[in-house]
mmCIF file of C-alpha atoms in Angstrom:
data_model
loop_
_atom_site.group_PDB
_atom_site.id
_atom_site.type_symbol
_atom_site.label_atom_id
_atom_site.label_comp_id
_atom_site.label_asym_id
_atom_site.label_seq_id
_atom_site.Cartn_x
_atom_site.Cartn_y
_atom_site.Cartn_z
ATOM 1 C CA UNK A 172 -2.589 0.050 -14.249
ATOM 2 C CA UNK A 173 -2.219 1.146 -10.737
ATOM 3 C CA UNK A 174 -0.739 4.294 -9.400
ATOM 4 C CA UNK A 175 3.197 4.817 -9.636
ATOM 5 C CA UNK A 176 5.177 5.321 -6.900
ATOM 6 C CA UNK A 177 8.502 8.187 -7.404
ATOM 7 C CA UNK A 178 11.089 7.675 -5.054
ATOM 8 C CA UNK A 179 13.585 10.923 -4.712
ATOM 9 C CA UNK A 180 17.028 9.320 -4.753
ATOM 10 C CA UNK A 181 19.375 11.569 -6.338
ATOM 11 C CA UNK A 182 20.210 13.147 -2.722
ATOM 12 C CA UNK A 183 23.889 13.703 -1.988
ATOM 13 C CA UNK A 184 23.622 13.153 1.576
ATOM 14 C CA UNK A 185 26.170 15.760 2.714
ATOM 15 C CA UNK A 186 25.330 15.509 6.661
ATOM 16 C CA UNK A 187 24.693 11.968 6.611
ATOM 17 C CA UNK A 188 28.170 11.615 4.644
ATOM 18 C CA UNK A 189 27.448 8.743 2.086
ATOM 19 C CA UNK A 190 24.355 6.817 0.408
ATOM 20 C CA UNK A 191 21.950 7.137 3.136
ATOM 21 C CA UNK A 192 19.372 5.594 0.329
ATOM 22 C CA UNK A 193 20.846 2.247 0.714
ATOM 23 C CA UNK A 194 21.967 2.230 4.193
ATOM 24 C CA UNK A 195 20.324 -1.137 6.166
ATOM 25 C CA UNK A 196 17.960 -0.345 8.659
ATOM 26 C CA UNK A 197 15.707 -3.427 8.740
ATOM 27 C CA UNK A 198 15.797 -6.931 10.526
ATOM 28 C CA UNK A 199 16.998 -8.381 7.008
ATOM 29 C CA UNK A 200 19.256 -5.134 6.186
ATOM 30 C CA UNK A 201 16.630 -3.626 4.592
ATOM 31 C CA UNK A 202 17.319 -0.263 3.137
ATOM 32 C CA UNK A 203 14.207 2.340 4.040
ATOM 33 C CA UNK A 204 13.898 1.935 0.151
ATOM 34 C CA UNK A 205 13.085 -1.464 0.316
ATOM 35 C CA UNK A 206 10.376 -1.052 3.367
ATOM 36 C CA UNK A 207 8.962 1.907 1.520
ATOM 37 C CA UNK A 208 8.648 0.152 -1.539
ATOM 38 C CA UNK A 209 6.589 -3.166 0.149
ATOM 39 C CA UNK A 210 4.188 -1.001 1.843
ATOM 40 C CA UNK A 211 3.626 0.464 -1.580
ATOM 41 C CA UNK A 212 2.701 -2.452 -3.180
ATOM 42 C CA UNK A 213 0.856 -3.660 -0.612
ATOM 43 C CA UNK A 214 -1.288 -0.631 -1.401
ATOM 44 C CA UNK A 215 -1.773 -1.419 -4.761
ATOM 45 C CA UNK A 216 1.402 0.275 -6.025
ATOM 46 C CA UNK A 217 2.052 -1.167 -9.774
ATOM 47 C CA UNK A 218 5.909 0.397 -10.323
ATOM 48 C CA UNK A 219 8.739 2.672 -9.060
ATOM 49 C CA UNK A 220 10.431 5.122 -10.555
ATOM 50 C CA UNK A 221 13.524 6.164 -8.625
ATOM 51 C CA UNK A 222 15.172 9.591 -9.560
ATOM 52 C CA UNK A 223 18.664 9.272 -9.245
ATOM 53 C CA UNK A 224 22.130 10.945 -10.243
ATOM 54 C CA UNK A 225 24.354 8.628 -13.299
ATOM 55 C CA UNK A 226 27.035 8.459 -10.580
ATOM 56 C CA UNK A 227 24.911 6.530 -8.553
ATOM 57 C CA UNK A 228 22.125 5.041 -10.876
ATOM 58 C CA UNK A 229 24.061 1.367 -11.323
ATOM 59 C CA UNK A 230 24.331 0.730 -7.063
ATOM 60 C CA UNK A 231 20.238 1.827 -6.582
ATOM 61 C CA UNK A 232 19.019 -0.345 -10.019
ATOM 62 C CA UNK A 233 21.122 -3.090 -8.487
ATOM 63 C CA UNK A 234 19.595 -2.967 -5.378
ATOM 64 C CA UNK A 235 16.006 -2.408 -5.919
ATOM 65 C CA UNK A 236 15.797 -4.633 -8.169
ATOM 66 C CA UNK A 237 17.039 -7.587 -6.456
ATOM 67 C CA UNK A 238 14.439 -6.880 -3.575
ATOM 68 C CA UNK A 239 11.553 -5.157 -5.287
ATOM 69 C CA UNK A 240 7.941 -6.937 -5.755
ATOM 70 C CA UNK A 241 7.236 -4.069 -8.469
ATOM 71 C CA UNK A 242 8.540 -3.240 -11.646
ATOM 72 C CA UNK A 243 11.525 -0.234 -11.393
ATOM 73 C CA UNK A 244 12.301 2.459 -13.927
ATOM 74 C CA UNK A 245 15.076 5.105 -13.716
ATOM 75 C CA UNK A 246 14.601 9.077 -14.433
ATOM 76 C CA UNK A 247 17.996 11.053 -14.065
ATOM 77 C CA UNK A 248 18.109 13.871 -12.762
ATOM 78 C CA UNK A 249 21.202 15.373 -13.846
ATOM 79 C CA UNK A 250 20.016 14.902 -17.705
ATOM 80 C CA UNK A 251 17.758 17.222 -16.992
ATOM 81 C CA UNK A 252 19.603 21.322 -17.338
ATOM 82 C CA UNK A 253 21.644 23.239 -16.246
ATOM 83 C CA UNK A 254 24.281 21.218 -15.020
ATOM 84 C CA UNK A 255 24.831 21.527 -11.294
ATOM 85 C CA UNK A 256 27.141 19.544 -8.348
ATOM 86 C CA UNK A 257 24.501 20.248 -5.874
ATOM 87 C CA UNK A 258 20.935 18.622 -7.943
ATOM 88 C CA UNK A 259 18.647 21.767 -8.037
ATOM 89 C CA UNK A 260 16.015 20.322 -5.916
ATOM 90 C CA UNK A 261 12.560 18.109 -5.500
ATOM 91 C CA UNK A 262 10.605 20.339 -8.309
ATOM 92 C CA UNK A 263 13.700 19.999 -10.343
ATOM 93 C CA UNK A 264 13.301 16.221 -9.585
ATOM 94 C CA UNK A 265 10.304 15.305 -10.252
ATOM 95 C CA UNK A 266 10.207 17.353 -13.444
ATOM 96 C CA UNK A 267 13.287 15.365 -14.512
ATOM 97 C CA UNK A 268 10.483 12.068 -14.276
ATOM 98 C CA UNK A 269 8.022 14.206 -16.426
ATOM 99 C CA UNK A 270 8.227 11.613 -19.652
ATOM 100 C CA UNK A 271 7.839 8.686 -17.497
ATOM 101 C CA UNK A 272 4.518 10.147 -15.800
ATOM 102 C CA UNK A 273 2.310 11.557 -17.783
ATOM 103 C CA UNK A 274 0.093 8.811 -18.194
ATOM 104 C CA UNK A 275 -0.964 8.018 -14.458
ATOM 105 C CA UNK A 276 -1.476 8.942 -11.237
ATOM 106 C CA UNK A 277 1.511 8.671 -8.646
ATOM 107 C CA UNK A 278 3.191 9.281 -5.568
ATOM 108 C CA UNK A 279 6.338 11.498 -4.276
ATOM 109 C CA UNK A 280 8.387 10.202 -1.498
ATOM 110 C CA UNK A 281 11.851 10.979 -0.079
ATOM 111 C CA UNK A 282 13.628 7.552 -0.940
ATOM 112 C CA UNK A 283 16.043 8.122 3.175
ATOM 113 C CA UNK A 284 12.405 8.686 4.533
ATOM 114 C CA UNK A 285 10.141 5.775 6.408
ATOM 115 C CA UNK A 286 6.334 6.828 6.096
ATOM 116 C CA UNK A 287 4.882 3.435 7.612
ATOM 117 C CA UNK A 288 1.925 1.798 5.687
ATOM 118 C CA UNK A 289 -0.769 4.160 7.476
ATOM 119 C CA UNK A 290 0.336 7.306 4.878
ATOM 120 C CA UNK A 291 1.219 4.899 1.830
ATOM 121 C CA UNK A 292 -2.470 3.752 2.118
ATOM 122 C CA UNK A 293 -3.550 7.309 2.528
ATOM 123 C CA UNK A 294 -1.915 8.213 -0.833
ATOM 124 C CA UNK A 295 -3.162 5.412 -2.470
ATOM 125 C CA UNK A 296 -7.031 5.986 -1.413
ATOM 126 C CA UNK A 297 -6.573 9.653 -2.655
ATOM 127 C CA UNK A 298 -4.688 8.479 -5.773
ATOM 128 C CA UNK A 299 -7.565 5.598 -7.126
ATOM 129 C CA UNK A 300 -10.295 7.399 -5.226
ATOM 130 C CA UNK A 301 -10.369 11.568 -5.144
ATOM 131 C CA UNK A 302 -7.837 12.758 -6.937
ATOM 132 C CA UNK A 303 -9.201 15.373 -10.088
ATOM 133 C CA UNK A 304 -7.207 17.083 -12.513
ATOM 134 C CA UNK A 305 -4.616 20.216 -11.313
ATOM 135 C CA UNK A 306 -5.107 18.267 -7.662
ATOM 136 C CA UNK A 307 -2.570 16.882 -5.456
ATOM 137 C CA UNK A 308 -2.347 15.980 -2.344
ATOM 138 C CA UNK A 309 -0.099 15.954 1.142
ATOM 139 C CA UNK A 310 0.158 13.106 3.894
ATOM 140 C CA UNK A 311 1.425 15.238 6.742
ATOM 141 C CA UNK A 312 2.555 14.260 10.247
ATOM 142 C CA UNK A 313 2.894 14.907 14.027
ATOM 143 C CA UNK A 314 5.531 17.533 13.819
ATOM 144 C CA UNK A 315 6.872 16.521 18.020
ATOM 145 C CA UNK A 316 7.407 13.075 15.928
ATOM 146 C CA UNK A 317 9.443 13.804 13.492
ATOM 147 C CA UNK A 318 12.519 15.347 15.027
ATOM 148 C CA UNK A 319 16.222 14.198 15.808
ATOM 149 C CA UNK A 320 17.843 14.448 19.079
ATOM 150 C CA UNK A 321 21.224 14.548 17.197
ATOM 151 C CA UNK A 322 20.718 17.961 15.446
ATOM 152 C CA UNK A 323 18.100 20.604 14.048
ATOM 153 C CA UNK A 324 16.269 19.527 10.882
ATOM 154 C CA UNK A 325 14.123 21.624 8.757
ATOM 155 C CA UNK A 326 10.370 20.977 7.915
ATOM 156 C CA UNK A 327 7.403 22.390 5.878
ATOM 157 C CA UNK A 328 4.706 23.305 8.616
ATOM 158 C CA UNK A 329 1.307 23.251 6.595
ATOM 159 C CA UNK A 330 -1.607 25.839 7.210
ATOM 160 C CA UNK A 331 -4.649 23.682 5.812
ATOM 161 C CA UNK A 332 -8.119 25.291 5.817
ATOM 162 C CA UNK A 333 -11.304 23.902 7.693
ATOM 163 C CA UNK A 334 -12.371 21.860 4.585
ATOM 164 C CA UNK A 335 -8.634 20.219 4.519
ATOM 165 C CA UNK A 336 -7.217 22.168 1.733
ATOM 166 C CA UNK A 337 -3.599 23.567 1.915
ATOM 167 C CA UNK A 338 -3.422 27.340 2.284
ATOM 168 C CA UNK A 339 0.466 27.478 2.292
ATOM 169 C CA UNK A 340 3.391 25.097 3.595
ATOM 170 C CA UNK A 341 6.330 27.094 5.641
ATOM 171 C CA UNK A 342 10.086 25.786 5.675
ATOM 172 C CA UNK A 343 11.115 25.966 9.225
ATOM 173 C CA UNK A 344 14.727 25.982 9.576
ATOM 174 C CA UNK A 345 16.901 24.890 12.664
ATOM 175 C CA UNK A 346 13.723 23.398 13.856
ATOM 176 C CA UNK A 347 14.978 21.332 17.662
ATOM 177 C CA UNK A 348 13.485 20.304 21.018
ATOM 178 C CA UNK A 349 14.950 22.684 23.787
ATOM 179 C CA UNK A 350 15.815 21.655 27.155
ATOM 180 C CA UNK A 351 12.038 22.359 28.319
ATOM 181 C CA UNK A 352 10.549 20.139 25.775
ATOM 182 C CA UNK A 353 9.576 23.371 24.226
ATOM 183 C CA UNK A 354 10.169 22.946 19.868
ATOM 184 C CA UNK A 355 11.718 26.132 18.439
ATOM 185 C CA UNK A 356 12.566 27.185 14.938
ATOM 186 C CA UNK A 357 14.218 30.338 13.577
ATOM 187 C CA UNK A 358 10.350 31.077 13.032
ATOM 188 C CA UNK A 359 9.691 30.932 16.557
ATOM 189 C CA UNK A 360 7.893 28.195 18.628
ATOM 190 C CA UNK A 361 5.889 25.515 16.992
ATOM 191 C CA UNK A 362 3.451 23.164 18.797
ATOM 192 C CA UNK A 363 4.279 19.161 19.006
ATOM 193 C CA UNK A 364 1.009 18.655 16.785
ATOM 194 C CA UNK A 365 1.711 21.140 13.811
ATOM 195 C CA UNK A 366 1.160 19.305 10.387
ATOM 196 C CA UNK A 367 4.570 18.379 9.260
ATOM 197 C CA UNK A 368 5.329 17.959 5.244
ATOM 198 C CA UNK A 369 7.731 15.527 5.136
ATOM 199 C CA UNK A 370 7.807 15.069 1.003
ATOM 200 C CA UNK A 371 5.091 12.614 0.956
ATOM 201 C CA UNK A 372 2.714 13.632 -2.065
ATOM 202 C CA UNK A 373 -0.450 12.391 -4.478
ATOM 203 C CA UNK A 374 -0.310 13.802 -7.733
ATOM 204 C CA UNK A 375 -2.783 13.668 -10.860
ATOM 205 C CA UNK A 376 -0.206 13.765 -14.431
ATOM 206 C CA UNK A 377 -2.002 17.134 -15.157
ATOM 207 C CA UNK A 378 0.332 18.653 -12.188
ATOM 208 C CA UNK A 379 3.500 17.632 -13.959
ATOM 209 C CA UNK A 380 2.719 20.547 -16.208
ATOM 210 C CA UNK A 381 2.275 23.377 -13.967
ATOM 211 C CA UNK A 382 5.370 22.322 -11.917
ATOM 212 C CA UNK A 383 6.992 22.352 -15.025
ATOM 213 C CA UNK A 384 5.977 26.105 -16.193
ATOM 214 C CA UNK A 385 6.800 26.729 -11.987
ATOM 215 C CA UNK A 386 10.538 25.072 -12.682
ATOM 216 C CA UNK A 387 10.692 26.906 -15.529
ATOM 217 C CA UNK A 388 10.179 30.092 -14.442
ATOM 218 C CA UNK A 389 12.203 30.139 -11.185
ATOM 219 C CA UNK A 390 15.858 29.102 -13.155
ATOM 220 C CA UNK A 391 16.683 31.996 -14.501
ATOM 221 C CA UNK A 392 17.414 34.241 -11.659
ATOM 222 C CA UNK A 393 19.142 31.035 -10.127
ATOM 223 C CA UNK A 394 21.968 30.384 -12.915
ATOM 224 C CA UNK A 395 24.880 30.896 -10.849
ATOM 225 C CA UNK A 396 23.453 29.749 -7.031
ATOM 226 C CA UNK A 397 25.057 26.987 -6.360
ATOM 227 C CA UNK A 398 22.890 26.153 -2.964
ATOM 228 C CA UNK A 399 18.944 27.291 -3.646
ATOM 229 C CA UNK A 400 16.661 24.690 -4.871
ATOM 230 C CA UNK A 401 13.558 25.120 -6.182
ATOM 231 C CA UNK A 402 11.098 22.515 -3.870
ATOM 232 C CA UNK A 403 8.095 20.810 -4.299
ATOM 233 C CA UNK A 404 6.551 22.433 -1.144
ATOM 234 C CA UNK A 405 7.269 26.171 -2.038
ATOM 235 C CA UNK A 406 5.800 25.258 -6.126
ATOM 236 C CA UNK A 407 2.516 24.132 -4.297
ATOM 237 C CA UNK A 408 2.161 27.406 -2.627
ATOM 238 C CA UNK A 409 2.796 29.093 -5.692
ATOM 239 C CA UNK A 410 -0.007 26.937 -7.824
ATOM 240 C CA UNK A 411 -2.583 27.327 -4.559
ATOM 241 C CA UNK A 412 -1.918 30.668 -4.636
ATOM 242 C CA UNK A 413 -2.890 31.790 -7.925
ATOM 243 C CA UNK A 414 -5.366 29.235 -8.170
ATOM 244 C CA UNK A 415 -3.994 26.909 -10.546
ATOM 245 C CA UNK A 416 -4.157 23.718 -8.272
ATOM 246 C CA UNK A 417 -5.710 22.948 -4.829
ATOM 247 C CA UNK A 418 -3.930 20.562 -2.488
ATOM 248 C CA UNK A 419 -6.096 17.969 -0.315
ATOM 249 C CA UNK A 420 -4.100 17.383 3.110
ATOM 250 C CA UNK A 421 -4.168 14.308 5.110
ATOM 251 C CA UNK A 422 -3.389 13.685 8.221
ATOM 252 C CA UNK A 423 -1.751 10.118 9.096
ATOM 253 C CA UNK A 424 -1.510 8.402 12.468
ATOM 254 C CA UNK A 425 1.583 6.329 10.872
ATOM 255 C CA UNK A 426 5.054 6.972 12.520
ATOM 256 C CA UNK A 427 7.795 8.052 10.256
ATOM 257 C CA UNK A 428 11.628 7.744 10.661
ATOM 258 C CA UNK A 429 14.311 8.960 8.710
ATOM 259 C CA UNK A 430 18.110 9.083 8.811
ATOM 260 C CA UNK A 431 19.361 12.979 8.680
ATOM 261 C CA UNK A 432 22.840 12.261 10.491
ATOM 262 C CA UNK A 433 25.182 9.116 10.669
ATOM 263 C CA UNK A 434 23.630 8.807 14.205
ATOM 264 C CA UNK A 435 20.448 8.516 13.248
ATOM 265 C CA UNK A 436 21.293 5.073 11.885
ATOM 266 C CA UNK A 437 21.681 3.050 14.860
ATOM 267 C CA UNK A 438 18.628 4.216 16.651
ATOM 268 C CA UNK A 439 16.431 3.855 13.663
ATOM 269 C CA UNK A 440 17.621 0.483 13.135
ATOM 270 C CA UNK A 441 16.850 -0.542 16.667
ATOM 271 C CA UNK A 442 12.829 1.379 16.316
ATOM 272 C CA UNK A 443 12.382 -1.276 13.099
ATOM 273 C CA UNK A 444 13.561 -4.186 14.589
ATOM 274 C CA UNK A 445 11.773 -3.707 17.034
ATOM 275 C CA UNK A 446 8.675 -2.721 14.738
ATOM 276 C CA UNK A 447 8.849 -5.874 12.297
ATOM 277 C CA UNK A 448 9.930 -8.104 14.979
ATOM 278 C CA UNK A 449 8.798 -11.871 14.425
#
């Protein structure tokens, strides 16, 4: 049984304004779901588990499973308490998966999020090849390639140690290009090659536990925030820090694409035609 691969669907796509997971971006009106999931398979990929919301769960089984090669099982994430509009984040996410995981190794993307084959082999080759118990791992990015020119965007900058472990992953907010090519966050500046996190992640099962006792701890104090989430990135820094898992980083030379804004559509549809042209 081959590695699983979690897609992170439950999004409400409030700047994007509707269900950015299914919006066609390929030659064939592809969704990014669709592309992501091929390249996954093509890895060696067995299933997909999507985590969605019930409100949306009947349009994504629909549609995966009309174009998927693999096998697809749902997790909800709003079964999974307290109840919230706004879901409570990736942690929150991926803990809401726990029962369907627990048996084998698997991956973490963002389901709006194009990673190109070069960082879905990655993960695979750490998933059936290096990865050890409390391990995961990161498939990071080009940060000057991962921006939009039609607003700010926010990413996890990673500071990974000579021997390619993570040390700790920063959210950048507001991150933009300026009019001197220069990038600038509210952090400060940040150099075109900084190691971008853009949710793309290797996990051994024994993880699921310690992002559980992470989740688990952090809700309490959050009971009436209607806007914090508690995120994959900032539970990894937690479990480096004390020691309880390491995190193998990756670099990949793969160009990602996403769609943030409704503009971001039109352009990214143009890069994959362009990309899977005949």
């Amino acid at each position: 049984m081959g590695p699983a691969l979690v897609l992170l669907a439950a999004g409400v796509g409030r700047r994007y304004g509707g269900l950015k997971q299914l919006a066609p971006v390929g030659p064939d009106r592809e969704s990014i779901i669709d592309l992501t999931i091929v390249d996954a398979a093509a890895a060696g990929f067995t299933e997909v588990v999507a985590i969605v919301r019930h409100s949306i769960a009947d349009e994504i089984r629909s549609h995966i499973e009309q174009r998927s090669p693999i096998p697809l099982r749902l997790a909800f994430q709003d079964d999974l308490p307290p109840s919230r509009p706004k879901p409570w984040g990736t942690a929150h996410a991926l803990v809401s998966a726990a029962p369907l995981l627990a048996d084998r190794p698997f991956a973490v993307a963002n389901a709006d999020d194009y990673y190109d084959i070069d960082g879905i082999r990655r993960l695979a080759e750490w998933l059936t090849g290096k990865r050890r118990p409390n391990a995961a791992c990161l498939v990071a990015y080009r940060l000057g390639d991962t921006l939009s020119d039609r607003g700010t965007v926010s990413r996890g900058i990673c500071e990974v140690s000579d021997d390619g472990h993570l040390r700790r992953c920063v959210e950048n907010l507001k991150i933009a290009r300026d009019a001197d090519g220069v990038i600038r966050s509210e952090n400060g500046v940040l150099a075109d090659d900084s190691a971008a996190s853009m949710n793309l992640f290797g996990f051994d099962p024994s993880v699921l536990e310690l992002v559980r006792a992470e989740w688990e701890a952090w809700i309490p104090n959050k009971l009436d925030d209607a806007e914090d989430e508690c995120r994959l990135p900032e539970v990894l820094n937690d479990l480096v820090s004390s020691g309880a898992a390491t995190v193998d980083v990756m670099r990949t030379t793969g160009t990602w694409m996403g769609i943030t804004y409704t503009e971001d559509l039109a352009p990214t549809q143009a890069a994959l035609a362009h990309r899977f042209a005949r």
